[in-house]
XYZ file of C-alpha atoms in Angstrom:
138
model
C 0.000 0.000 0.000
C 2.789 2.236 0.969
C 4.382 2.177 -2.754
C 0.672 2.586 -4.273
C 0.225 5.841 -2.651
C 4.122 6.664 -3.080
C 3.658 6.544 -6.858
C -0.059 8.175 -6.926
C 1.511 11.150 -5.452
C 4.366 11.083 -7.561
C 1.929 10.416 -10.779
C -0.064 13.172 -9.353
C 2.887 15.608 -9.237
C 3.517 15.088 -12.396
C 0.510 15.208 -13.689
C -0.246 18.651 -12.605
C 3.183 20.102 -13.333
C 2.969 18.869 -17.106
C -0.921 20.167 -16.993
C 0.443 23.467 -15.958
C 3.480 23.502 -17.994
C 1.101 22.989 -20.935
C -1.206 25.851 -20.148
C 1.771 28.183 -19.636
C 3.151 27.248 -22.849
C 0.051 27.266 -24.854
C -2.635 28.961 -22.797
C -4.977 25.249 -22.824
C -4.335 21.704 -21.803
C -6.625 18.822 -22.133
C -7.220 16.151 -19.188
C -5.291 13.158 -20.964
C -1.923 15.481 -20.802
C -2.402 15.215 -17.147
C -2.336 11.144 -17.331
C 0.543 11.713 -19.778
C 2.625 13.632 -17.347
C 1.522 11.289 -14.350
C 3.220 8.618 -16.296
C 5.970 10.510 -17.740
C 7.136 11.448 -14.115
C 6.896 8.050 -12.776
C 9.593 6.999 -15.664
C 11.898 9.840 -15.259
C 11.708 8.576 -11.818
C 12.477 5.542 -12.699
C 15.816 5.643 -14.732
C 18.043 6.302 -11.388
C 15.861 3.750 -9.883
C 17.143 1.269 -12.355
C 20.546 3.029 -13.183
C 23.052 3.708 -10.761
C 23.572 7.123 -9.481
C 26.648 6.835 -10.780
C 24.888 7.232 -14.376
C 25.701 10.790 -15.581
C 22.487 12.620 -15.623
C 23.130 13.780 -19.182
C 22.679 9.799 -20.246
C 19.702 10.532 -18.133
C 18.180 13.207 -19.703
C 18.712 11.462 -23.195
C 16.813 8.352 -21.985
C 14.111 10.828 -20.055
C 13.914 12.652 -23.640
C 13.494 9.459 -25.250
C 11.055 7.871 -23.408
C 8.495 11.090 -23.234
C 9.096 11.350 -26.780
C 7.677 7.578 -26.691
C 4.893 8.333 -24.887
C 4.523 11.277 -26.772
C 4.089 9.753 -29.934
C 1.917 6.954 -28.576
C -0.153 8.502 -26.664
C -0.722 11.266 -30.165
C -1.389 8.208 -31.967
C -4.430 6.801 -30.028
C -6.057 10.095 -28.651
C -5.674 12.462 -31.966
C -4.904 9.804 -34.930
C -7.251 7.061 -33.449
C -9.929 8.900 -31.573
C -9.720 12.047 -33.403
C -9.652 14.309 -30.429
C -7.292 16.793 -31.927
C -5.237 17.586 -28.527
C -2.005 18.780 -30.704
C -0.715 18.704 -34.403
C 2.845 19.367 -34.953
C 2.326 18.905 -38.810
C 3.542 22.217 -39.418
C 6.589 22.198 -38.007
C 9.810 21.354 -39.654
C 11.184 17.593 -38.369
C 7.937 16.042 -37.097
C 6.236 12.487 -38.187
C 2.968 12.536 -38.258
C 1.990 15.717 -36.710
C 2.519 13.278 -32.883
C 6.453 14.589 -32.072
C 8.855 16.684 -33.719
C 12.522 17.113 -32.866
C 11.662 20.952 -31.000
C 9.639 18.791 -28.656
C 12.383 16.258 -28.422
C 14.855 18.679 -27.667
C 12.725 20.355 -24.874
C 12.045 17.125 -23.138
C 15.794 16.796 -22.752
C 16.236 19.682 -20.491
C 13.216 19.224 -18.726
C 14.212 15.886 -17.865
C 16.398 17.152 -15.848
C 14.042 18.775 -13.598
C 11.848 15.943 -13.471
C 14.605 13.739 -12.526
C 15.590 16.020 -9.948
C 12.428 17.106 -8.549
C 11.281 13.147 -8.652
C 14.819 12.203 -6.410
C 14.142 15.409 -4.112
C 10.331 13.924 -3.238
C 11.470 10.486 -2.562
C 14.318 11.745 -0.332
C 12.050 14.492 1.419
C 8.415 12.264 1.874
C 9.418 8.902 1.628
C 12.803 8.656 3.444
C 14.624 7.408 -0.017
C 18.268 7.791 -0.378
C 19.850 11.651 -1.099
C 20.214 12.441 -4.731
C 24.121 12.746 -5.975
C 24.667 13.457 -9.452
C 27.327 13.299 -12.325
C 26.916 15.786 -15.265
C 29.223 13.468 -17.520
């Protein structure tokens, strides 16, 4: 029970945070980028989890990138592509596929991995007694 809640706070963290992010940047959001960022935050979370501190947090922020850019593209696929909800369209901008990511995206989710990665170790350490974040730029 302990992990449950552990992880619905942390999905709820950053859920909100990529909800607000969202309207900052474009003035609207749409409930499924909540779930989106709820998940997204629980796998930043997870990559020192599974790596070793020792992991520079550059390396970090590439797989962080990555793996949003994953989501990104999945989750594009089945709520505007498949269901036709129409929550964003990068088709006009230059490097995208299939209006669901583009490389501007790609490149923004690398340096806010890094806050996410942070902010995730800094909530573990602070609520839930896990061990104090250390980290390696290279």
């Amino acid at each position: 029970m302990k992990g449950f809640l552990k992880n619905l706070f942390l999905f709820t963290v950053g859920g909100v945070l990529y909800y607000l992010m969202e309207i900052l940047w474009r003035g609207y959001s749409h409930w499924s980028m909540f779930l989106l960022g709820g998940v997204s935050f629980l796998l930043l979370g997870l990559i020192n989890e599974v790596l070793s501190w020792e992991t520079p947090m550059l390396l970090q922020m590439a797989i962080g990138a990555a793996v949003i850019t994953l989501l990104e593209f999945n989750v594009g696929c089945l709520v505007n592509l498949r269901l036709g909800w129409n929550v964003w369209d990068y088709s006009d901008m230059k490097f995208q596929f299939m209006g669901q990511i583009s490389l501007k995206s790609s490149i923004l989710w690398f340096f806010l991995s890094a806050l996410g990665i942070v902010l995730d170790d800094c909530l573990r350490y602070r609520f839930f007694g896990e061990e104090k974040p250390s980290y390696r730029l290279i």
